[in-house]
Coordinates of C-alpha atoms in Angstrom, one line a residue:
M1 CA 36.4 -14.4 -71.9
T2 CA 35.0 -16.4 -75.1
I3 CA 36.0 -19.0 -76.3
L4 CA 37.7 -17.3 -79.4
N5 CA 40.3 -15.8 -76.9
V6 CA 41.5 -19.0 -76.1
P7 CA 45.1 -20.5 -78.1
W8 CA 43.7 -23.2 -80.8
W9 CA 45.5 -26.2 -79.6
R10 CA 43.1 -25.0 -76.5
R11 CA 39.5 -25.1 -78.1
I12 CA 40.4 -28.1 -79.7
A13 CA 40.8 -29.9 -76.5
G14 CA 38.1 -28.2 -74.7
L15 CA 35.5 -29.1 -77.8
A16 CA 36.9 -33.0 -77.2
A17 CA 36.0 -33.7 -73.5
G18 CA 32.6 -31.1 -73.8
V19 CA 32.2 -33.9 -76.6
A20 CA 32.9 -36.7 -73.9
L21 CA 31.1 -35.6 -71.4
A22 CA 27.2 -34.1 -73.4
A23 CA 27.7 -38.6 -75.2
T24 CA 28.6 -40.0 -71.6
G25 CA 25.6 -37.7 -69.8
T26 CA 27.7 -36.5 -66.5
V27 CA 27.2 -32.8 -67.4
L28 CA 23.4 -32.3 -65.4
A29 CA 21.7 -29.4 -66.1
G30 CA 22.2 -26.4 -64.7
S31 CA 25.0 -27.1 -62.8
G32 CA 27.8 -26.8 -65.1
Q33 CA 30.1 -23.4 -64.6
A34 CA 29.3 -20.4 -67.2
A35 CA 32.7 -19.6 -69.0
A36 CA 32.9 -16.0 -68.1
A37 CA 32.6 -16.5 -64.3
A38 CA 35.1 -14.9 -62.0
P39 CA 37.2 -15.7 -60.3
P40 CA 36.3 -14.9 -56.4
A41 CA 38.5 -11.3 -54.9
L42 CA 41.4 -12.9 -52.7
R43 CA 41.3 -10.5 -50.3
E44 CA 37.2 -11.6 -49.1
F45 CA 39.1 -14.6 -47.5
D46 CA 41.8 -13.1 -45.9
L47 CA 42.1 -15.4 -42.1
R48 CA 42.7 -13.2 -39.3
R49 CA 44.3 -14.9 -35.5
G50 CA 41.6 -14.8 -33.3
P51 CA 42.1 -14.2 -29.3
D52 CA 44.0 -16.6 -27.5
R53 CA 43.3 -19.2 -25.1
G54 CA 46.6 -20.1 -23.7
A55 CA 45.3 -18.4 -20.2
P56 CA 42.4 -21.1 -19.8
I57 CA 44.6 -23.6 -21.1
R58 CA 47.7 -23.5 -19.1
A59 CA 45.4 -23.5 -16.4
L60 CA 43.7 -26.6 -17.5
D61 CA 47.6 -28.8 -18.0
G62 CA 48.4 -27.7 -14.4
R63 CA 45.0 -29.6 -13.3
L64 CA 44.4 -32.3 -16.3
H65 CA 46.5 -35.3 -17.2
R66 CA 47.7 -33.9 -20.4
V67 CA 48.5 -36.9 -23.3
G68 CA 49.1 -36.6 -27.7
A69 CA 47.1 -39.0 -30.5
D70 CA 49.8 -42.1 -30.2
A71 CA 48.5 -42.1 -26.6
V72 CA 44.8 -42.5 -27.1
L73 CA 45.0 -44.4 -29.4
G74 CA 47.4 -47.0 -27.7
S75 CA 44.6 -46.5 -24.6
S76 CA 42.9 -50.0 -23.3
G77 CA 39.2 -49.7 -23.8
G78 CA 38.8 -48.4 -26.9
K79 CA 35.9 -49.6 -29.4
R80 CA 36.7 -52.5 -31.6
L81 CA 35.5 -52.0 -35.4
R82 CA 33.8 -53.8 -37.3
G83 CA 32.2 -54.9 -41.2
G84 CA 28.9 -55.6 -42.2
C85 CA 27.7 -52.0 -43.2
G86 CA 29.0 -51.3 -46.9
K87 CA 26.2 -52.9 -48.3
A88 CA 23.8 -50.9 -46.4
A89 CA 25.4 -47.1 -46.9
R90 CA 25.8 -48.0 -50.8
V91 CA 29.7 -48.4 -51.2
P92 CA 30.9 -48.7 -54.3
A93 CA 33.1 -51.9 -55.8
Q94 CA 37.2 -51.7 -55.1
S95 CA 35.9 -49.9 -52.1
L96 CA 38.4 -50.1 -48.5
V97 CA 35.2 -49.9 -45.8
Y98 CA 35.5 -49.8 -41.9
C99 CA 32.6 -50.1 -39.5
F100 CA 32.0 -48.3 -36.4
D101 CA 30.3 -50.7 -33.7
K102 CA 26.5 -51.0 -33.8
A103 CA 25.2 -48.0 -31.2
D104 CA 27.8 -45.6 -33.3
S105 CA 26.3 -46.5 -37.0
A106 CA 22.5 -46.6 -35.8
T107 CA 22.5 -43.1 -33.7
G108 CA 20.9 -39.8 -34.8
Q109 CA 22.6 -38.1 -32.0
W110 CA 25.9 -38.0 -33.7
V111 CA 26.4 -37.0 -37.3
P112 CA 30.1 -38.3 -38.5
Q113 CA 31.0 -34.8 -41.8
G114 CA 34.8 -34.5 -41.8
V115 CA 37.8 -36.9 -43.0
T116 CA 41.5 -36.8 -42.6
T117 CA 44.9 -38.8 -42.0
I118 CA 47.8 -39.1 -40.8
S119 CA 49.5 -38.7 -44.9
D120 CA 47.8 -35.5 -44.2
A121 CA 49.3 -34.3 -41.6
K122 CA 52.8 -36.0 -41.5
A123 CA 55.3 -36.7 -45.0
A124 CA 55.8 -40.3 -43.0
E125 CA 52.2 -41.3 -42.9
R126 CA 52.9 -42.2 -39.0
L127 CA 53.2 -40.8 -36.1
A128 CA 56.1 -41.0 -33.3
G129 CA 54.6 -44.1 -31.8
G130 CA 54.1 -45.9 -35.0
S131 CA 50.4 -45.0 -35.6
R132 CA 48.4 -44.8 -38.9
P133 CA 45.3 -43.0 -37.3
L134 CA 42.2 -41.8 -39.6
L135 CA 40.6 -38.8 -37.7
V136 CA 36.4 -38.9 -38.0
S137 CA 34.8 -35.5 -37.1
W138 CA 31.3 -35.5 -35.8
H139 CA 28.7 -33.0 -34.3
G140 CA 25.4 -33.6 -32.8
G141 CA 23.0 -32.1 -30.0
G142 CA 25.5 -28.7 -30.0
R143 CA 28.8 -30.9 -29.6
V144 CA 31.7 -31.9 -31.3
K145 CA 33.8 -34.8 -31.0
V146 CA 36.5 -36.5 -33.8
T147 CA 37.0 -40.0 -33.7
F148 CA 40.8 -41.1 -33.6
V149 CA 40.8 -44.8 -35.6
D150 CA 43.7 -47.0 -35.6
A151 CA 43.0 -49.6 -38.4
D152 CA 45.9 -51.6 -37.6
R153 CA 44.1 -52.5 -34.2
R154 CA 41.0 -51.7 -35.7
T155 CA 39.9 -49.6 -33.0
Y156 CA 38.9 -46.4 -32.2
R157 CA 38.4 -43.4 -29.4
H158 CA 36.6 -40.5 -29.5
V159 CA 37.5 -37.5 -27.9
L160 CA 35.6 -34.7 -26.9
L161 CA 36.4 -30.7 -28.2
V162 CA 36.1 -28.6 -25.6
Y163 CA 37.0 -24.7 -26.0
P164 CA 39.0 -23.4 -22.9
T165 CA 37.7 -20.4 -20.9
M166 CA 37.9 -19.3 -17.2
K167 CA 35.4 -19.5 -14.7
G168 CA 36.1 -16.6 -12.4
K169 CA 40.0 -17.0 -11.0
K170 CA 39.1 -21.6 -11.8
P171 CA 40.2 -22.4 -15.2
T172 CA 37.2 -24.5 -16.9
F173 CA 35.5 -25.2 -20.8
T174 CA 32.5 -25.6 -22.6
D175 CA 31.3 -27.7 -25.8
V176 CA 31.9 -26.6 -29.0
D177 CA 28.8 -25.8 -31.2
I178 CA 29.3 -25.7 -34.3
H179 CA 28.7 -28.2 -37.5
A180 CA 32.0 -29.1 -37.7
G181 CA 31.5 -30.1 -41.7
G182 CA 35.2 -30.6 -42.6
I183 CA 39.2 -31.5 -40.9
A184 CA 42.1 -31.1 -41.9
W185 CA 44.8 -32.2 -39.5
Y186 CA 48.9 -31.3 -40.6
G187 CA 51.7 -31.3 -38.4
D188 CA 50.4 -31.0 -35.1
K189 CA 47.6 -28.7 -35.5
L190 CA 44.3 -30.3 -36.5
Y191 CA 41.7 -27.5 -38.1
V192 CA 37.5 -28.1 -38.2
A193 CA 35.5 -26.1 -40.0
D194 CA 33.6 -23.0 -38.6
T195 CA 30.5 -22.6 -40.8
H196 CA 30.0 -19.2 -40.3
H197 CA 33.7 -17.8 -39.1
G198 CA 36.8 -19.7 -40.5
L199 CA 39.1 -22.2 -38.5
R200 CA 39.5 -23.6 -34.9
E201 CA 42.4 -25.2 -34.4
F202 CA 43.7 -27.8 -32.0
D203 CA 46.6 -29.3 -31.4
T204 CA 46.7 -33.7 -31.5
R205 CA 49.3 -32.7 -28.7
L206 CA 47.0 -31.2 -26.2
I207 CA 44.6 -34.1 -24.7
F208 CA 43.5 -33.8 -21.2
D209 CA 42.3 -37.7 -20.1
L210 CA 40.2 -37.4 -17.2
R211 CA 40.7 -40.6 -15.8
R212 CA 43.8 -40.2 -15.1
S213 CA 43.4 -37.0 -14.1
K214 CA 42.7 -36.0 -9.8
E215 CA 40.6 -33.6 -10.5
G216 CA 38.7 -35.9 -13.7
S217 CA 35.3 -37.4 -14.0
T218 CA 34.3 -39.8 -16.5
R219 CA 31.1 -40.3 -15.0
D220 CA 28.5 -39.7 -17.5
S221 CA 26.8 -36.9 -15.4
G222 CA 25.4 -34.5 -17.8
H223 CA 28.2 -32.0 -17.3
V224 CA 31.3 -30.7 -19.1
G225 CA 34.0 -28.7 -17.2
L226 CA 34.0 -28.3 -14.1
H227 CA 31.1 -29.1 -12.3
G228 CA 31.9 -28.9 -8.2
R229 CA 35.2 -30.0 -7.6
K230 CA 36.3 -32.8 -10.9
Y231 CA 36.1 -32.0 -14.5
H232 CA 33.9 -33.4 -16.1
G233 CA 33.3 -34.1 -20.4
H234 CA 29.9 -35.8 -21.3
G235 CA 31.3 -39.6 -20.0
Y236 CA 33.9 -38.8 -22.1
R237 CA 37.7 -40.5 -21.0
Y238 CA 38.7 -37.9 -23.1
V239 CA 39.1 -33.6 -23.9
M240 CA 40.6 -31.7 -27.3
P241 CA 40.7 -28.3 -25.7
Q242 CA 40.6 -25.8 -28.8
T243 CA 43.7 -23.9 -28.7
G244 CA 43.5 -21.0 -31.0
S245 CA 41.3 -19.6 -34.3
W246 CA 40.6 -18.0 -37.8
K247 CA 38.5 -15.6 -38.6
F248 CA 37.1 -13.8 -41.4
A249 CA 39.2 -10.3 -41.4
Q250 CA 35.7 -9.1 -43.3
G251 CA 33.1 -10.4 -40.7
W252 CA 31.2 -13.7 -40.2
T253 CA 29.7 -14.9 -43.2
G254 CA 25.5 -15.6 -41.9
G255 CA 23.8 -18.4 -43.2
K256 CA 23.6 -18.7 -46.4
C257 CA 25.8 -18.9 -49.7
R258 CA 25.9 -15.3 -51.1
G259 CA 28.3 -15.5 -54.0
S260 CA 30.9 -12.8 -52.4
G261 CA 32.4 -12.0 -49.0
P262 CA 33.7 -14.2 -46.5
L263 CA 33.2 -17.9 -47.3
R264 CA 31.0 -19.8 -46.3
M265 CA 33.4 -23.0 -44.7
S266 CA 31.9 -26.2 -45.0
W267 CA 34.4 -28.1 -45.6
V268 CA 37.9 -28.7 -45.7
A269 CA 41.3 -30.2 -47.2
I270 CA 45.1 -31.0 -47.1
D271 CA 46.9 -30.6 -50.3
R272 CA 50.9 -31.7 -50.0
T273 CA 51.6 -32.4 -53.5
T274 CA 51.9 -28.4 -54.2
W275 CA 55.5 -26.6 -53.8
H276 CA 53.4 -25.0 -50.7
H277 CA 51.1 -27.7 -48.9
V278 CA 47.9 -25.7 -48.8
L279 CA 44.8 -26.3 -47.1
I280 CA 41.5 -26.1 -48.9
A281 CA 38.3 -25.3 -48.3
G282 CA 34.2 -24.8 -49.8
E283 CA 31.3 -23.9 -49.3
W284 CA 28.2 -26.2 -49.6
C285 CA 25.2 -24.1 -51.5
R286 CA 21.6 -25.3 -52.4
P287 CA 20.6 -25.5 -56.4
K288 CA 18.3 -22.4 -57.1
G289 CA 21.6 -19.5 -55.1
P290 CA 24.7 -18.3 -55.8
R291 CA 27.4 -20.5 -57.0
G292 CA 30.1 -21.7 -54.3
R293 CA 33.0 -21.1 -54.2
V294 CA 36.8 -23.0 -53.1
V295 CA 39.7 -21.2 -52.0
T296 CA 43.1 -22.3 -50.7
W297 CA 45.2 -20.9 -48.1
P298 CA 49.1 -21.4 -47.7
V299 CA 48.9 -24.1 -45.2
Q300 CA 52.1 -23.2 -43.1
A301 CA 51.3 -19.8 -42.7
L302 CA 48.7 -20.9 -40.0
N303 CA 51.5 -21.2 -38.1
G304 CA 51.9 -17.4 -37.3
T305 CA 49.9 -14.3 -35.8
R306 CA 49.8 -12.6 -39.0
T307 CA 47.0 -12.3 -41.4
V308 CA 46.3 -14.9 -44.1
R309 CA 46.4 -14.0 -47.7
A310 CA 44.7 -17.3 -50.1
D311 CA 46.4 -18.0 -52.8
W312 CA 43.9 -19.1 -55.3
S313 CA 40.0 -19.1 -55.7
A314 CA 37.2 -20.5 -58.6
P315 CA 33.8 -20.8 -58.9
L316 CA 32.8 -25.0 -57.7
P317 CA 31.4 -26.8 -60.6
Y318 CA 28.6 -27.5 -59.1
D319 CA 25.9 -27.2 -56.0
R320 CA 25.3 -29.0 -52.6
L321 CA 29.5 -30.3 -52.8
Q322 CA 30.5 -32.1 -49.5
G323 CA 33.6 -32.6 -49.5
A324 CA 36.9 -32.0 -52.1
V325 CA 40.2 -33.2 -52.6
R326 CA 42.8 -32.4 -55.1
T327 CA 46.4 -34.0 -55.5
N328 CA 49.0 -33.8 -58.2
G329 CA 46.3 -31.8 -59.9
H330 CA 43.3 -34.0 -59.7
W331 CA 39.7 -33.1 -58.1
W332 CA 37.6 -34.9 -56.4
F333 CA 33.9 -33.8 -55.1
T334 CA 31.8 -35.0 -53.1
Q335 CA 27.0 -34.1 -53.2
G336 CA 24.9 -35.7 -51.0
L337 CA 21.4 -35.7 -52.5
G338 CA 19.7 -36.8 -49.7
K339 CA 17.2 -39.7 -50.0
K340 CA 19.3 -40.9 -53.1
R341 CA 23.1 -42.1 -53.3
G342 CA 25.5 -39.0 -53.3
R343 CA 28.2 -38.5 -56.6
L344 CA 31.5 -38.4 -56.7
F345 CA 32.7 -36.1 -59.9
M346 CA 35.7 -36.2 -61.9
A347 CA 37.6 -33.2 -62.7
R348 CA 40.9 -31.0 -63.5
R349 CA 40.6 -27.2 -63.1
E350 CA 42.5 -24.8 -66.3
W351 CA 43.1 -21.6 -66.3
W352 CA 39.6 -20.9 -68.1
G353 CA 37.3 -23.7 -66.0
W354 CA 36.8 -26.4 -65.2
A355 CA 37.7 -29.3 -68.0
G356 CA 37.5 -33.0 -67.7
V357 CA 34.5 -33.9 -65.5
T358 CA 33.3 -36.7 -65.0
Y359 CA 30.9 -38.5 -62.5
R360 CA 30.0 -41.8 -60.4
T361 CA 27.3 -43.1 -57.8
I362 CA 28.5 -43.3 -55.0
S363 CA 27.8 -44.4 -51.2
Y364 CA 24.6 -42.8 -49.2
G365 CA 25.6 -39.2 -47.5
P366 CA 29.2 -38.6 -48.3
E367 CA 30.8 -36.3 -47.2
D368 CA 34.7 -34.6 -46.3
L369 CA 37.6 -35.9 -48.4
S370 CA 40.7 -36.8 -47.5
C371 CA 43.9 -38.8 -50.3
Y372 CA 45.4 -41.4 -48.5
R373 CA 48.8 -40.8 -50.6
G374 CA 50.9 -44.4 -48.9
Q375 CA 47.8 -46.0 -49.5
H376 CA 46.8 -44.6 -52.9
R377 CA 42.9 -44.2 -51.4
I378 CA 40.6 -41.2 -50.6
W379 CA 38.7 -41.2 -47.5
T380 CA 35.2 -40.7 -46.7
V381 CA 32.4 -41.6 -44.5
A382 CA 28.9 -41.9 -45.6
E383 CA 26.7 -39.3 -42.7
Y384 CA 23.3 -41.3 -42.1
A385 CA 22.4 -43.6 -39.8
H386 CA 21.8 -47.4 -40.6
K387 CA 24.3 -45.9 -44.1
R388 CA 27.0 -45.3 -42.3
A389 CA 30.5 -46.2 -43.2
L390 CA 34.0 -45.2 -43.2
W391 CA 35.7 -45.9 -46.5
S392 CA 37.7 -45.3 -49.2
F393 CA 38.4 -45.7 -53.2
P394 CA 41.4 -46.5 -55.2
A395 CA 42.8 -43.3 -56.7
A396 CA 46.0 -43.2 -58.6
P397 CA 46.9 -39.6 -58.4
C398 CA 47.0 -39.5 -55.0
R399 CA 50.4 -40.6 -54.1

C-alpha cells in the first residue's frame, strides 16, 4: 500500500507525525517499519494444548502441603524490600522503585526477566486475602523462580518453578530450564514465556510448601524433586509445579528470529482494556536479522483444550525489544542496549502501521512490562546485577 491509497485526512496526519518525529530525532536509522510491510499470517501462531500433567500433580498433592498465593505472601520469614537502587539502575525521575535485598541485587547467578501484577490477574486488583502482589520471574543455571512481591508489607518471597513427572511409580519434579523472558498472570493462571515452544502454564492456587510437608525438605542440598524419602527444591520453601503448556502447532522456533513461522516467544503481557482480554507476546530480534513480530490471542481461550488461534499480529517497530504492553490502544516497548541505558518507546498502532512513535532513555536493562491500572503505572525490572530495580513510571492511558 502506498500513501496515495490512504484517505487525505490520514495522509495529513501521517505526514504531520513524520515531521514531528524527524524534528525530535525519535526515528532511529534503520529501525523504522517499512510502509509496505505485510502482517504475518495468523495461522503461523496457532497454539495447541501440551501434555497433561494431571497424574503427577495429583500424586504430589497427596504427599505435599498445598497452599495458594495468599499463603505465600502472608508467610513469615520473607525477604525485605529496601531502597537505594534507583540511582545505580539510572531509573528516571517520577518513578516508583522497589529494591531487592543486597544478595538478590548483586547476584549474577539469577537474572530477573518477566513482570506481571495483580492488575493483570484480577479486575478488582486484589487477591481474596487482600494482597496486591507484583510477580517477577528470574532465570539462572537451568532453573526458574518467581518472586511474589508484597509492596504493602515491603516483603517478598521466591517460589521455585518445577516440572512434575513420575519416577517409576513415585511422583517427583525437575527444574524448569527456560529463559522465562516474560510472564503474564490472568485469573489464577501464570503464563511463562518458553522461547522456543510457546507458553508454560502454572496455577497460583497450586504451590507446595516443603517446610509444612512431612516429606518435604528446605535444606539446600543441591537437589530438586524426590531424593531418598524427601522432596527438595534447592533449599526453597515453596515450589510451584507446571500444570500445562501451550505449544505452537507448526513446531518449535529454533534459536533465531526468522520473520515467519511460529513466534520466538521472548516476552508476554496482558491487555484488559479490550472487549475480549488478550495475551500479548513478541520477539526479541537482532538489528540485522528479520524484523520481530507481535501477536495477540484471546486469553480466556487458554482455559480450554482446543487449538487457540491468534486474533491479531503485526511487525514490530524496532529491534532488541525486551518487553511490551498495550492499554487503551497505546503501546509501550522497552529496548535493551547492552552497557548503555535502555529506551522506552511509545506508539499507537493504526491500520497502516505504527504512528506517533516517541522514545526516551530509561534504566539499564529494562525488561518485561505490565500495566497496573489502579496505579496508572507501568512496571518493569532492570535486570543487571548492581543496577537492578523493580520500578514503574506514570502512564495516564494505563487505567
